[in-house]
PDB file of N, CA, C and O in Angstrom:
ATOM      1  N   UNK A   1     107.537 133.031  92.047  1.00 47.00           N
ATOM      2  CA  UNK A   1     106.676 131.875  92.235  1.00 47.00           C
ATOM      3  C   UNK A   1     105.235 132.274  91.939  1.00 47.00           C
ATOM      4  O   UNK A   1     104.703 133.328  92.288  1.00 47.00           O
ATOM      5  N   UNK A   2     104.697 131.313  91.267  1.00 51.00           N
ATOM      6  CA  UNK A   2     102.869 131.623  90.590  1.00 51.00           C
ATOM      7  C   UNK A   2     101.894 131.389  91.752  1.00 51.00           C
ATOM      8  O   UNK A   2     101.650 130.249  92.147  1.00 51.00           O
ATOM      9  N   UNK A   3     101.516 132.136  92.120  1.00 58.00           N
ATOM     10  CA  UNK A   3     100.353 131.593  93.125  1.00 58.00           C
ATOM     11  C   UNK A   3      99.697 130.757  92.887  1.00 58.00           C
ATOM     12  O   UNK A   3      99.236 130.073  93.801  1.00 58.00           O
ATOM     13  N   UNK A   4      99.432 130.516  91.681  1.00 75.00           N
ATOM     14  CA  UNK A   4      98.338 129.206  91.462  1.00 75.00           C
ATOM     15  C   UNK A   4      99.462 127.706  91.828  1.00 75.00           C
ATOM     16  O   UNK A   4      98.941 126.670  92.238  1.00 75.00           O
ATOM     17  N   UNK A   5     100.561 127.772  91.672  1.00 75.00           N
ATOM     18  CA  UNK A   5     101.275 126.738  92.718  1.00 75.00           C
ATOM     19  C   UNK A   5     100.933 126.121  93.635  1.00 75.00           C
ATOM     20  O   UNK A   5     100.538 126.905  94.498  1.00 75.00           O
ATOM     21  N   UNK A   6     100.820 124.594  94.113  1.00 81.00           N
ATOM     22  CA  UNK A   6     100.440 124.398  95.577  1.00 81.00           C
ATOM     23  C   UNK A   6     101.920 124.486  96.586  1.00 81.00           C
ATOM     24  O   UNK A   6     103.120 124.382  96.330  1.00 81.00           O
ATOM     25  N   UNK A   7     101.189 124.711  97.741  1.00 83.00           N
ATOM     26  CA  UNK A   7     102.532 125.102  98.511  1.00 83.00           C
ATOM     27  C   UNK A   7     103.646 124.028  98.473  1.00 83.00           C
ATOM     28  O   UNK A   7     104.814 124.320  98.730  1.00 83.00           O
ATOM     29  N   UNK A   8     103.403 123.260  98.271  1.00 85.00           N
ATOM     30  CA  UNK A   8     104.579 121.896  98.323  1.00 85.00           C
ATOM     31  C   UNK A   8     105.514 122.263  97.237  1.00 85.00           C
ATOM     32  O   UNK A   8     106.688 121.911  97.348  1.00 85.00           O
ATOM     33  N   UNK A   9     105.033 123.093  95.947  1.00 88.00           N
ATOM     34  CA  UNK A   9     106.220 122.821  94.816  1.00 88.00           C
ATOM     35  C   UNK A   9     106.734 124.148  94.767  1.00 88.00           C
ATOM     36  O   UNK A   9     106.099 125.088  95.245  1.00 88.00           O
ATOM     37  N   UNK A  10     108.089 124.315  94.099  1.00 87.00           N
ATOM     38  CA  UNK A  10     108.956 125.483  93.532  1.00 87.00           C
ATOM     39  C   UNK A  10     109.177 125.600  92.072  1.00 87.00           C
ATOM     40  O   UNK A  10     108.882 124.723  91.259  1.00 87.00           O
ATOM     41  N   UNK A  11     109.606 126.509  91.854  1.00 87.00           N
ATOM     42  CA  UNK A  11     109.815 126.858  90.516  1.00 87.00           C
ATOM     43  C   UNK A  11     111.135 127.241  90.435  1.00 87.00           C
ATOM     44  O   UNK A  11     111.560 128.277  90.945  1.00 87.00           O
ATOM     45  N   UNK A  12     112.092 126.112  89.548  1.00 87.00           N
ATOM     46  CA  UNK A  12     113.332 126.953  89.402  1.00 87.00           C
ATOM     47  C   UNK A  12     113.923 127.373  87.724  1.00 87.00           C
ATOM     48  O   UNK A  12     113.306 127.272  86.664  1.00 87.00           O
ATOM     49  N   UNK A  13     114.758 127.665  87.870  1.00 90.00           N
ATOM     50  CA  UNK A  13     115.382 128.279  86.301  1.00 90.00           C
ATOM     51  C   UNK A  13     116.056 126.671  86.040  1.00 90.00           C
ATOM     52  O   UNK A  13     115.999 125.891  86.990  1.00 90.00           O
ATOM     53  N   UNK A  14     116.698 126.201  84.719  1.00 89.00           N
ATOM     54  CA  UNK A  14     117.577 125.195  84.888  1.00 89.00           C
ATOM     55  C   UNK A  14     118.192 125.644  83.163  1.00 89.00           C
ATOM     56  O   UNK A  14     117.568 126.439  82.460  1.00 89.00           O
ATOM     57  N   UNK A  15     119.301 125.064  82.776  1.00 91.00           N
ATOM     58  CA  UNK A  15     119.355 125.604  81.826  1.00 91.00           C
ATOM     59  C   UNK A  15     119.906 124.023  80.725  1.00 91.00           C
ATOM     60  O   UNK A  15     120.796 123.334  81.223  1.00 91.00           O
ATOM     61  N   UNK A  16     119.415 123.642  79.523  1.00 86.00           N
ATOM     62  CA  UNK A  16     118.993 122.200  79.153  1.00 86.00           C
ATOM     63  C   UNK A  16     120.923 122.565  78.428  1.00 86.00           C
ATOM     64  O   UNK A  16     121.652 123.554  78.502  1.00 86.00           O
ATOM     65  N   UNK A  17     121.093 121.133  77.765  1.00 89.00           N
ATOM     66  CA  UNK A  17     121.906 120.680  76.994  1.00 89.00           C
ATOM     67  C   UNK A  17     122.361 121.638  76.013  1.00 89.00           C
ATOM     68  O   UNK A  17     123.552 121.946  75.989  1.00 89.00           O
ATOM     69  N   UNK A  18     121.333 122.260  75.004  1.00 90.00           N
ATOM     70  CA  UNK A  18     121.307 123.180  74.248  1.00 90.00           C
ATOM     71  C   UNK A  18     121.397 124.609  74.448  1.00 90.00           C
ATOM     72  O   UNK A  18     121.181 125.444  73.570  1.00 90.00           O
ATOM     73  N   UNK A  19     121.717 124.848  75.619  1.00 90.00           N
ATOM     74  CA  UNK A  19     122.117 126.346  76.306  1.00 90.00           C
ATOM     75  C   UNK A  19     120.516 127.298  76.935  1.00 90.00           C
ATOM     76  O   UNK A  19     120.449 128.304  77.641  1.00 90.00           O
ATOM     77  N   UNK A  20     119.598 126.596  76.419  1.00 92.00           N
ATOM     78  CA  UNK A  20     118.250 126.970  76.460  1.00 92.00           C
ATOM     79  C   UNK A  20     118.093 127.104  78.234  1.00 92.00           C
ATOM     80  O   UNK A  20     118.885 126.550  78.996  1.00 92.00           O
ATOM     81  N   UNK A  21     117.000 127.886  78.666  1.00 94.00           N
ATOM     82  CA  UNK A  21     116.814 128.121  79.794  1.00 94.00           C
ATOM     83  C   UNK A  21     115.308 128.025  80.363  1.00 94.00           C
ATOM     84  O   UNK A  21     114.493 128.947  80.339  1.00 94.00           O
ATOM     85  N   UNK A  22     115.089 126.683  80.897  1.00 91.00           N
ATOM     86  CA  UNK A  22     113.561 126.152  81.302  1.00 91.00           C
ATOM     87  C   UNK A  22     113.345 126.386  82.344  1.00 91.00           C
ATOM     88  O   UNK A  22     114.322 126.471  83.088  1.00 91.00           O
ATOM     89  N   UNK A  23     112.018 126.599  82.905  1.00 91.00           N
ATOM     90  CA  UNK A  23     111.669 126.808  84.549  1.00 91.00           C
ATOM     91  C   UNK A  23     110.936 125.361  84.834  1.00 91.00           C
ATOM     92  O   UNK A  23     109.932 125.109  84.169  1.00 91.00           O
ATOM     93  N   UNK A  24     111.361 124.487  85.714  1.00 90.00           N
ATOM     94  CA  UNK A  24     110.872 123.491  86.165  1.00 90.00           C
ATOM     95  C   UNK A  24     109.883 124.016  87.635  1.00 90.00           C
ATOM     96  O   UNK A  24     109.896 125.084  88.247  1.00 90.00           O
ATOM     97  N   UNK A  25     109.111 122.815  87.837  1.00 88.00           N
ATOM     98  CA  UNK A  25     108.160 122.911  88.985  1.00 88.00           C
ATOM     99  C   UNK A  25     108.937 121.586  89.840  1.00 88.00           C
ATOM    100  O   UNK A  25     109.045 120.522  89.229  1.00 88.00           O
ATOM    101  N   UNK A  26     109.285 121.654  90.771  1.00 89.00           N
ATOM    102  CA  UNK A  26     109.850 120.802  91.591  1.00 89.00           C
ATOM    103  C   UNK A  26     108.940 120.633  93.465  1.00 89.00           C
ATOM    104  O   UNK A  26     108.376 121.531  94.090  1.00 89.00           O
ATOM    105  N   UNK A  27     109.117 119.292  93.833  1.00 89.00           N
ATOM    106  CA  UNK A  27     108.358 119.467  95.237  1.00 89.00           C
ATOM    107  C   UNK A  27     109.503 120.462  96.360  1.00 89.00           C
ATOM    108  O   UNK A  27     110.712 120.234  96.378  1.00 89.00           O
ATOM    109  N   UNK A  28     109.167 121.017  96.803  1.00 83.00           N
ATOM    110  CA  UNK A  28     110.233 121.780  97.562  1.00 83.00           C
ATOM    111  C   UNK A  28     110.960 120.533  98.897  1.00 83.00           C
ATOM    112  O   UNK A  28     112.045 120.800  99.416  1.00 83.00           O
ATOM    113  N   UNK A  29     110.410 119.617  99.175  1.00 82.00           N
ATOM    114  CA  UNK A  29     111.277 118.957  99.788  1.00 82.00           C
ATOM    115  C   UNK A  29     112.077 118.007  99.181  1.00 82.00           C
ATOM    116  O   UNK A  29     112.372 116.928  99.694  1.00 82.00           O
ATOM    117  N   UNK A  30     112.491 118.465  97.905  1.00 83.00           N
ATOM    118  CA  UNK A  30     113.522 117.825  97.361  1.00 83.00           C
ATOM    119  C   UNK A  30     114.766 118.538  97.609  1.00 83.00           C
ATOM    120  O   UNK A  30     115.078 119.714  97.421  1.00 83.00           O
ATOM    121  N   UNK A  31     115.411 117.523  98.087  1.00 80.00           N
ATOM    122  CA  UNK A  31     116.781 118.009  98.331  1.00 80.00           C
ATOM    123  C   UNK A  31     117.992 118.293  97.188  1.00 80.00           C
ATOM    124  O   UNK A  31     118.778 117.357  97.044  1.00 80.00           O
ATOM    125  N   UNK A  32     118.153 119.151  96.600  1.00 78.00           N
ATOM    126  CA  UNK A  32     119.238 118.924  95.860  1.00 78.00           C
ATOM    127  C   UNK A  32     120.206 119.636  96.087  1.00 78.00           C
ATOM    128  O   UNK A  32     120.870 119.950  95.099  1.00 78.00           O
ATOM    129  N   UNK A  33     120.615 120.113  97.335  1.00 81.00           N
ATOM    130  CA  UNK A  33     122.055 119.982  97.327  1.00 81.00           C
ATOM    131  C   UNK A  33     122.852 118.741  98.423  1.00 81.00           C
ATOM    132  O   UNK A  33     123.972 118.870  98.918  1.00 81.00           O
ATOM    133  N   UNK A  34     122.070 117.756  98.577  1.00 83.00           N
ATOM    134  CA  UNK A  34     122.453 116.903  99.228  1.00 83.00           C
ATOM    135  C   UNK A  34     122.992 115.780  98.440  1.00 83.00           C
ATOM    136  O   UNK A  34     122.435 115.277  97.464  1.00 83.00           O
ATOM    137  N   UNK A  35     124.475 115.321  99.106  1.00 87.00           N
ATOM    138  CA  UNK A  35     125.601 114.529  98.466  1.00 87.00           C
ATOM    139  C   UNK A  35     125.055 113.740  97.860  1.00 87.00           C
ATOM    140  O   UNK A  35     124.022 113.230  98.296  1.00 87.00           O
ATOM    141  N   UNK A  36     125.624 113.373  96.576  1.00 82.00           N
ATOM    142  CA  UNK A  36     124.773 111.723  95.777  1.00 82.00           C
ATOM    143  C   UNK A  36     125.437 110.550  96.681  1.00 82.00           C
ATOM    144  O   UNK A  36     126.637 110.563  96.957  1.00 82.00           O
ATOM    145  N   UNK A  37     124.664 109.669  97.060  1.00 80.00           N
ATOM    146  CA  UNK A  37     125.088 108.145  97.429  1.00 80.00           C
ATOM    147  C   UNK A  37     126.199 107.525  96.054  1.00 80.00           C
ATOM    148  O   UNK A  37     126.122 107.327  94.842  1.00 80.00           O
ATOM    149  N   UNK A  38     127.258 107.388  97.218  1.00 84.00           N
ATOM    150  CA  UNK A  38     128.459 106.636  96.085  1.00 84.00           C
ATOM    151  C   UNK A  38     128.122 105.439  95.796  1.00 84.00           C
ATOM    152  O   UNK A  38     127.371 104.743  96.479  1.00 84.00           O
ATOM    153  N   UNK A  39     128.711 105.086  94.659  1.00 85.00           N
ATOM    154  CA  UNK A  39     128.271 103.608  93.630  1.00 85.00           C
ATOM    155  C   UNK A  39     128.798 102.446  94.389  1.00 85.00           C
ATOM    156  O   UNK A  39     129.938 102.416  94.852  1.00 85.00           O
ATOM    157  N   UNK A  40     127.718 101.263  94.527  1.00 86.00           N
ATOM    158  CA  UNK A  40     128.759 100.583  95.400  1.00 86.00           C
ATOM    159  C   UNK A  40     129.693  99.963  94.262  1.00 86.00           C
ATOM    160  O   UNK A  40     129.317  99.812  93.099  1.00 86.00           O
ATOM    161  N   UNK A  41     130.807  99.665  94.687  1.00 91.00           N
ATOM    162  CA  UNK A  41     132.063  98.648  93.864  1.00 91.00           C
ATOM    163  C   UNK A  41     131.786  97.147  94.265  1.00 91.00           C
ATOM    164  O   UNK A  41     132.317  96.656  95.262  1.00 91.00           O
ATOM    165  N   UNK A  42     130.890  96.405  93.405  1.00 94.00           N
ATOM    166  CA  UNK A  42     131.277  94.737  93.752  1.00 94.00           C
ATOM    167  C   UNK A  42     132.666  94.109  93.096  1.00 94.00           C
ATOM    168  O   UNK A  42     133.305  94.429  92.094  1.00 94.00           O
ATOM    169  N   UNK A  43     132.832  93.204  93.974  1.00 95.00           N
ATOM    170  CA  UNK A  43     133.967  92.231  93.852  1.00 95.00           C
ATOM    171  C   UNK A  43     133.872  91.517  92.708  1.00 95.00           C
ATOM    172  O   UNK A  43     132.884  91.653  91.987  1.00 95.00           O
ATOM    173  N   UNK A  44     134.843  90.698  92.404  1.00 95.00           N
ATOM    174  CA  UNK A  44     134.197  89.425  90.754  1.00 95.00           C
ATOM    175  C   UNK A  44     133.388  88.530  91.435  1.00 95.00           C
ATOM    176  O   UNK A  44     132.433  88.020  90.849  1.00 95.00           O
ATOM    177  N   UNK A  45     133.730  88.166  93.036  1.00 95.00           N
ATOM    178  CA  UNK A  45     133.185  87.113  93.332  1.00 95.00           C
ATOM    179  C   UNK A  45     131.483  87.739  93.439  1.00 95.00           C
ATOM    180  O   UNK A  45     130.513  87.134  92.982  1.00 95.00           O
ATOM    181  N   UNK A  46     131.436  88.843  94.026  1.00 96.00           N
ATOM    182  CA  UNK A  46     130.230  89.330  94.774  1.00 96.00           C
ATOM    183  C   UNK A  46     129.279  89.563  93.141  1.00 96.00           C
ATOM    184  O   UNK A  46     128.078  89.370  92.947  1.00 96.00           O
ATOM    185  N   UNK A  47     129.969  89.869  92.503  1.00 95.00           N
ATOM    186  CA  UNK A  47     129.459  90.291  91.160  1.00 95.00           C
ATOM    187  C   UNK A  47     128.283  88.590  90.398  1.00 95.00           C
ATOM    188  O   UNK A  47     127.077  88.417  90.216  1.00 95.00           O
ATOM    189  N   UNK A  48     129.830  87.529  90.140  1.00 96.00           N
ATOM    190  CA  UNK A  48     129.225  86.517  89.598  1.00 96.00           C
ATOM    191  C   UNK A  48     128.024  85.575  90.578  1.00 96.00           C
ATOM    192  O   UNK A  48     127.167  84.886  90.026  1.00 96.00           O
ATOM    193  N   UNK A  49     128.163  85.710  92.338  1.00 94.00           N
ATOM    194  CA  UNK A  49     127.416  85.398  92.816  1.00 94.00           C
ATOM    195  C   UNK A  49     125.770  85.795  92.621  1.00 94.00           C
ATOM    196  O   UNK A  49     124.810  85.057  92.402  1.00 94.00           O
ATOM    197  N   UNK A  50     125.846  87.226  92.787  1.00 94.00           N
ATOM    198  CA  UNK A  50     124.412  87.913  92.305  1.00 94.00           C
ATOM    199  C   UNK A  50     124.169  87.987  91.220  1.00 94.00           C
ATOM    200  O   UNK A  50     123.070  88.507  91.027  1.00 94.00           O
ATOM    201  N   UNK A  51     124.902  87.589  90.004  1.00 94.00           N
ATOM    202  CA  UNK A  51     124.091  87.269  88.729  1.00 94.00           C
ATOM    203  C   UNK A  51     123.788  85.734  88.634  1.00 94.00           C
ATOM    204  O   UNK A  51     123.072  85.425  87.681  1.00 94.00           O
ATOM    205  N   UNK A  52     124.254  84.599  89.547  1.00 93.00           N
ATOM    206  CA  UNK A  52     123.703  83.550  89.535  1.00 93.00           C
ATOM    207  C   UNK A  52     122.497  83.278  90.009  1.00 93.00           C
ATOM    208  O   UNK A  52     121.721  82.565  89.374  1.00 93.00           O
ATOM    209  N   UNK A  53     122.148  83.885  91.342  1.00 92.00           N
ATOM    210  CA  UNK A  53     121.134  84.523  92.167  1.00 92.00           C
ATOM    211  C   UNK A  53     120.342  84.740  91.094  1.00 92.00           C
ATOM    212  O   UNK A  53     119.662  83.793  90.699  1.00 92.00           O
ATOM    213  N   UNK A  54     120.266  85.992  90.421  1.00 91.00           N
ATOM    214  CA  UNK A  54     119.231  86.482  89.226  1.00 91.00           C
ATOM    215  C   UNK A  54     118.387  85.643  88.734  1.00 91.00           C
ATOM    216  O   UNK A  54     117.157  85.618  88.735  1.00 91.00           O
ATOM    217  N   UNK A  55     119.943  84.289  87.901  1.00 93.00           N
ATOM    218  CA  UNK A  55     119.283  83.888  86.925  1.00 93.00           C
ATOM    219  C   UNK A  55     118.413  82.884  87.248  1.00 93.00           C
ATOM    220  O   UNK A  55     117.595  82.511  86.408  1.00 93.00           O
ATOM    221  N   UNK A  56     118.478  82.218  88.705  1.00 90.00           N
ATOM    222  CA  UNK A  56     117.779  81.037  89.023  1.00 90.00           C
ATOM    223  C   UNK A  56     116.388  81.970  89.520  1.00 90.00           C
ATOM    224  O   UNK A  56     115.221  81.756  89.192  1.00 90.00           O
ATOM    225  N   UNK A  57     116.854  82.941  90.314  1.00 88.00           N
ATOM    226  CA  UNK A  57     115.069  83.771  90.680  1.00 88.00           C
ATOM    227  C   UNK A  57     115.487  85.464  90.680  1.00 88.00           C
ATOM    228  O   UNK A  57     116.465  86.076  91.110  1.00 88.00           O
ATOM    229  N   UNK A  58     114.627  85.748  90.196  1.00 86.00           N
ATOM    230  CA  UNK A  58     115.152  87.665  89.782  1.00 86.00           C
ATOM    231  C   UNK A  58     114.907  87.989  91.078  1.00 86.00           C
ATOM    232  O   UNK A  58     115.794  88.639  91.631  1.00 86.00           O
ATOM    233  N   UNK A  59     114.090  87.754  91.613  1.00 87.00           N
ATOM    234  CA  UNK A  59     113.979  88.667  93.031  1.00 87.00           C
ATOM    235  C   UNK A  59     113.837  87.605  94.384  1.00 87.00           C
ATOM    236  O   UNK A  59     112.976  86.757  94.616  1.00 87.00           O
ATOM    237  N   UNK A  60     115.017  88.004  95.154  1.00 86.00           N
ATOM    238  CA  UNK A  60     115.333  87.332  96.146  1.00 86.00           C
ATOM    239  C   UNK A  60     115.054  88.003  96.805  1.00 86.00           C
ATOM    240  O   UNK A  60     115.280  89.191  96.578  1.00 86.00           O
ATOM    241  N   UNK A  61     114.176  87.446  98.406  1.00 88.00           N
ATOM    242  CA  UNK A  61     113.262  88.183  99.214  1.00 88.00           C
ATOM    243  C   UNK A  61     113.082  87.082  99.904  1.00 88.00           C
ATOM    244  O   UNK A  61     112.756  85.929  99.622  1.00 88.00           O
ATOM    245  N   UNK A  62     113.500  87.954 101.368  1.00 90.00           N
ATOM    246  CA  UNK A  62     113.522  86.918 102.837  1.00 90.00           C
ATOM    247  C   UNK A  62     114.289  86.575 103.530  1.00 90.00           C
ATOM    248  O   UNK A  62     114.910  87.463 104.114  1.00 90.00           O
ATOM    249  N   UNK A  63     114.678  85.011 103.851  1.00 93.00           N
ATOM    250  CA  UNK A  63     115.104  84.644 104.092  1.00 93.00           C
ATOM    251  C   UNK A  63     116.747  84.750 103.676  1.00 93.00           C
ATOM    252  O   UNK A  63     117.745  85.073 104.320  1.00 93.00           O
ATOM    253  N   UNK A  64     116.508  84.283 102.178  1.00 92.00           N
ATOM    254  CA  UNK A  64     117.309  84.184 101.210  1.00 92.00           C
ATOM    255  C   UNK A  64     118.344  85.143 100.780  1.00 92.00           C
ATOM    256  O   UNK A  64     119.545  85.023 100.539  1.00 92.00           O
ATOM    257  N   UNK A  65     117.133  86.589 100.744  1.00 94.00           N
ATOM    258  CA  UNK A  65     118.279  87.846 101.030  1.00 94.00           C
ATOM    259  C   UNK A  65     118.789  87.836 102.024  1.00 94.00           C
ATOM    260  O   UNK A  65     119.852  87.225 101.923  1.00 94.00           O
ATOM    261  N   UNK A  66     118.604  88.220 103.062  1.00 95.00           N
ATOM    262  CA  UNK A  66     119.502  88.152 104.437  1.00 95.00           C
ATOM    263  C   UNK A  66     120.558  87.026 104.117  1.00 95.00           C
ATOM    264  O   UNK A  66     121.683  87.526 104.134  1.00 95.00           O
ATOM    265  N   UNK A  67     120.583  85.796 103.857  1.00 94.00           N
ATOM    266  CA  UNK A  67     121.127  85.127 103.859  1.00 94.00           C
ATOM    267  C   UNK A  67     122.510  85.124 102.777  1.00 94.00           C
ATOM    268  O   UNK A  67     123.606  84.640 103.062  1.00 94.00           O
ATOM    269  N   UNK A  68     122.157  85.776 101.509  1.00 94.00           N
ATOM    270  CA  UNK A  68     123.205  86.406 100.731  1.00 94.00           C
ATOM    271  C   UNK A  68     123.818  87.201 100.831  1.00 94.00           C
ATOM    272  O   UNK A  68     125.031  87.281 100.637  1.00 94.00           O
ATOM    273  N   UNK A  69     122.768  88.286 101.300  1.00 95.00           N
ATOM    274  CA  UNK A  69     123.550  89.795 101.667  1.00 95.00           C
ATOM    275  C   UNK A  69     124.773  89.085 103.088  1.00 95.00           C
ATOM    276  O   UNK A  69     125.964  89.307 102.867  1.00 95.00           O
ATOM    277  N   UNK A  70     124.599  88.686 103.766  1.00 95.00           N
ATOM    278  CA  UNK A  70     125.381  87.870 104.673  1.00 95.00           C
ATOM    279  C   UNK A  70     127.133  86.978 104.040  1.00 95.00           C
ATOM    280  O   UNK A  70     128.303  87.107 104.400  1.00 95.00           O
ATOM    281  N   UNK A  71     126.644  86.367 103.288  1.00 95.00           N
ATOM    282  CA  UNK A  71     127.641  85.701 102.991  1.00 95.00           C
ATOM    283  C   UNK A  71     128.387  86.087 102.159  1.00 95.00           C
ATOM    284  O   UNK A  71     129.469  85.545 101.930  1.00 95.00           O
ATOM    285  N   UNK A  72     127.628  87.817 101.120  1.00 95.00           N
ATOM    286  CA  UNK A  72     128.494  88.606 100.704  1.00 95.00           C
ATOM    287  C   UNK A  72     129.301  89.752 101.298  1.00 95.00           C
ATOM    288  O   UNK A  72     130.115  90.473 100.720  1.00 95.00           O
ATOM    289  N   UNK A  73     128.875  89.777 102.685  1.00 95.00           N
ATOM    290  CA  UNK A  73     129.088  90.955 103.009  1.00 95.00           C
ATOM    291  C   UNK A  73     128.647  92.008 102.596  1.00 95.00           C
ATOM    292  O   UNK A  73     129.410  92.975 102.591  1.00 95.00           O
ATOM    293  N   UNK A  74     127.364  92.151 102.149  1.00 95.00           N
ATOM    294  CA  UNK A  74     126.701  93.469 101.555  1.00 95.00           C
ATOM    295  C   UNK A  74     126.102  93.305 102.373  1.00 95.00           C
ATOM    296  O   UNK A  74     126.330  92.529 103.301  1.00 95.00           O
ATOM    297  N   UNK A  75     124.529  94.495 102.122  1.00 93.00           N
ATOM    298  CA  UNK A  75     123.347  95.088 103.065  1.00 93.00           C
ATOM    299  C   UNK A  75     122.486  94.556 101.985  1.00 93.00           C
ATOM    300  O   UNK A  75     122.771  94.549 100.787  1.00 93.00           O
ATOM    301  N   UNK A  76     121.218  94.035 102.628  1.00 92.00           N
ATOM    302  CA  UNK A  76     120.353  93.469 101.810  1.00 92.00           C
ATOM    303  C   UNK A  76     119.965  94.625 100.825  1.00 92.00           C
ATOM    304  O   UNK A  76     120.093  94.236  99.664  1.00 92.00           O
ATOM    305  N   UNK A  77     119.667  95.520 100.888  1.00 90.00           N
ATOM    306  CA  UNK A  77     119.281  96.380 100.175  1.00 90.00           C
ATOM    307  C   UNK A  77     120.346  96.818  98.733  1.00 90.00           C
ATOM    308  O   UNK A  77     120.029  97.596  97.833  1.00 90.00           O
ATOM    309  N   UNK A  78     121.751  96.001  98.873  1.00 91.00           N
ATOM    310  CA  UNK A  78     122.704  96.218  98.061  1.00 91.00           C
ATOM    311  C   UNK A  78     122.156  94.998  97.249  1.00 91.00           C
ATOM    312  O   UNK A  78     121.836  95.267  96.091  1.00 91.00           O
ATOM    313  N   UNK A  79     122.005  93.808  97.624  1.00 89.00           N
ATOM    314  CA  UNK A  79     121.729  92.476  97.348  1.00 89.00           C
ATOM    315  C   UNK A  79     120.566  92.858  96.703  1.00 89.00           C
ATOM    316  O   UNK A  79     119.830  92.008  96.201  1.00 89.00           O
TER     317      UNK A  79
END
């Protein structure tokens, strides 16, 4: 590690597509060996509902979410 570093970041080896071998600067409270969040699976219904949603307003916020995420059974934050 370079001293001229600030303490927050690391330096690791990584090695690219092409077999090549780069040193990245990363914040050290990045976690990477922690599990990836699984994909959620929507339904057809849950699917065609939130692209109707979209097309009348792209971003649903409020009321409205709660109120979908609800009647889909998702978490607003899925919605």
């Amino acid at each position: 590690s370079s001293s001229a570093d600030p303490d927050y970041c690391r330096r690791i080896l990584v090695r690219d597509a092409k077999g090549s071998i780069r040193e990245i600067i990363l914040p050290k409270g990045l976690d990477l060996d922690r599990p990836k969040r699984t994909r959620t699976s929507f339904t057809a219904e849950q699917l065609y509902r939130l692209e109707m949603e979209f097309q009348r307003c792209q971003y649903v916020v409020g009321r409205e979410r709660t109120e979908l995420a609800r009647q889909l059974n998702l978490s607003e934050t899925q919605v």
